[in-house]
Amino acid sequence: MPQSDLFGAPAEAGDAATPTPAHTPAPNPAQMAAALRAQLNAHAHRYYVLDEPSIPDAEYDRLFQALQTLEAEHPALRTPDSPTQRVLGQVLDGFQPVRHAVPMLSIRTETDTEASGAEAFDARVRRELELPEDAPPVQYAAELKFDGLAINLRFEAGVLVRAATRGDGETGEDVTQNIRTVGQIPLRLQGEAPPVLEVRGEVYMRRDDFEALNERQREQGGKTFVNPRNAAAGAVRQLDPAIARQRPLSFFAYGLGEVQGWAVPDTHSALLDALAALGLPVCAERTVAEGATGPRGLVAFHQAIGAKRDQLPFDIDGVVYKVNRRDLQERLGFVTREPRWAVAHKYPAQEQMTVVEGIDIQVGRTGKLTPVARLKPVFVGGVTVTNATLHNLFELRRKRVRVGDTVIVRRAGDVIPEVVGVVPAAAGADGLPLPRATYVPNFRMPRTCPVCDSTVLREPGEVNHRCTGGLFCAAQRKQALLHFAQRRAMDIEGLGDKLVDQLVDAGLVRTLPELYKLGLLKLAALDRMADKSAQNIVTALEKSKQTTLPRFLFGLGIRHVGEATAKDLAKHFGQLDRIMDASEEHLLTVRDVGPVVAHSIRTFFDQPHNREVVEQLRACGLSWPEHDGASSIDPATLPLNGKTLVLTGTLPTLSRDEAKALIEAAGGKVAGSVSKKTSYVVAGEEAGSKLDKARELGLAVLDEAGLQALLASGPAATAAPEPGDTAPSAPHHDTGVP
Ligand code: IVH
């Protein structure tokens, strides 16, 4: 690693990591480690807090590994602020108690979610400060009330030494190990660091991280989390730091605990600015409501944030108003465990209880069947919700949801409302919860698609049920049309998202064949469709009729049949009808076709509707060249069976693609790079390093004529015997041996 890399970093206070002039001896390990730490911590701040990465991930990894190596060689250099310490840590038996130097308080909540909530707080503050009627307005800092959990971070001489939960406010738990895995939390503060600085704030999980985590859990059939707060709390209190690390957390600073040797700014807003300058994440959604705006400003903030609450990347349950001046805060003091100078002003809850009146099935664009709870209408997260997703059958079972149950519904952000759980039955006469009867579901997944009546299929190891009527199912129409028209399939130029929406919404196209029955007139009559564009679409449709079997097969959108599989199927069977009628056993003999793919193909063509669509498309004039198929050919009789060739340079008559097609037709494979496994290298004009490599390895090199001779020869192993090749075991009937 060049030294300039290491020493271009900002110097750490106390560590002599100054630029090394050319004539001085190489830096000692301590200096190198300090410089690496400083550099990595600075990059982490830019990446996690500022969201402005300044070096590629690979470069970060390289610096990280350099530091790891150095620390392995000199364990004494392993400091608590070393970025390597973010990822280490052991499984714990439990958490150690931590007594807070300054108690962690809670905050009074203004339950009135209307504007009057802010006005009542301002009136109380003015009364308690004994301000006369005509006194100027009090200045407030307004910020978000993050929905996570409170954490106290203790920095000594700028280094993060302890992180603790709130606990009962007096004593929390030591969760330093897990908090170190939070990339946004600096392990060392930037700039001039005081002897002791305790920073308080909220650890939370972003909604996208939460959704991704739950999606992952669902796919693996694991337990899902109720909401981001629970997921965050679980991660912070996770005894195994390796698991904690897989649950991405974020952090916002909003206050202080114990402070020694630091001039605390005079106002709360200045304090937040100062914390940001130390490298701590501070939320940008904040304001100071001052002057004549006073409580009006607070109301405006509450409303403005309320309007954008859904668009925020994380959950909030309200906003917080704090008297901005610290001297006034001190005058106001505390009642019990709550400061008189701060209040939380809530928003409508994002979780509510309601009753499941039924469970319906929704079929998505891709054919996925989703059970959806039909709910007694309920106001949640600011809107009235009547439906909530249950995701899949297994999630429904795990949550033990039944029609008639009272459930908790969550709606946060733009995410679809979901049923997060069942409310346990009410208490019995003895006051104890009624025992929950053994779960007997009163919902079944349908065997056929509620939209098109095609067979419903769930693949082994999959949690989702799917409709197999891809081409016919109204729910999947748009998706099917777009897939069919795409460049790699039928290549119908001009038939994109917008036009498909228009055609389907206007009822002009319901199935693929109807595309080809669209005349110029119908197309030109569409909104914003110029005559010329309509003509272009007609021409593109006409042109697409001459296609190839692999393109057509791929275009049908059979689950698991991608371009490569479509090619393999076409090559093996040669004719569409043979594929449509092939048994699963026969399909399994095709290269790269396994049981799941074979079953998917078989089920697709077992749906009469899908077969009908194919027939109609052929009747519309769609056609492609067919052949007898490779199934009748014994692959062992092909001249290049089992051989791998590499092409390099320009051949005199064949293009790259032509040469490749000929080699593949002769049973060979074309690879991109030369290795010991390469059977032949075919070299043309201006062959480059591949040819050199071939010579180095002593491989057989051919020119185009040599290739042609090989193609015309008999079965592979006898055509060009190589050391170690054994004689072909099967074919003895061939006559093409030279
Ligand atoms: S200030 C002295 N500010 O709300 C006041 N708290 O009951 C201490 N919270 O557990 C809290 N966002 O976790 C403050 N911007 C914010 C907050 C906030 C969320 C949480 C905090 C605490 C609870 C207060």
Coordinates of C-alpha atoms in Angstrom, one line a residue, residues 484 490 492 512-513 515-516 541-548 551-552 556 576 613-626:
F484 CA -43.9 -11.3 -24.5
M490 CA -40.7 -11.2 -29.6
I492 CA -42.2 -5.8 -30.6
L512 CA -51.6 -12.3 -26.5
P513 CA -53.4 -13.3 -29.7
L515 CA -52.4 -8.1 -29.9
Y516 CA -52.2 -9.4 -33.5
L541 CA -46.2 -6.6 -34.8
E542 CA -46.1 -7.9 -38.3
K543 CA -42.3 -8.2 -38.2
S544 CA -42.4 -10.1 -34.9
K545 CA -44.4 -12.9 -36.5
Q546 CA -41.3 -14.3 -38.1
T547 CA -39.4 -15.5 -35.0
T548 CA -37.4 -18.3 -33.5
R551 CA -37.7 -16.5 -28.5
F552 CA -41.3 -17.7 -28.7
L556 CA -44.6 -17.3 -23.1
L576 CA -42.9 -26.7 -30.1
V613 CA -53.3 -19.2 -26.5
V614 CA -50.4 -20.9 -28.3
E615 CA -52.8 -22.3 -31.0
Q616 CA -54.3 -18.9 -31.6
L617 CA -50.9 -17.3 -31.9
R618 CA -49.9 -19.8 -34.5
A619 CA -53.2 -19.1 -36.3
C620 CA -52.3 -15.4 -36.3
G621 CA -49.3 -16.3 -38.5
L622 CA -46.5 -16.6 -35.9
S623 CA -43.9 -19.0 -37.1
W624 CA -40.4 -20.2 -36.6
P625 CA -38.1 -22.7 -38.1
E626 CA -38.3 -26.2 -36.6

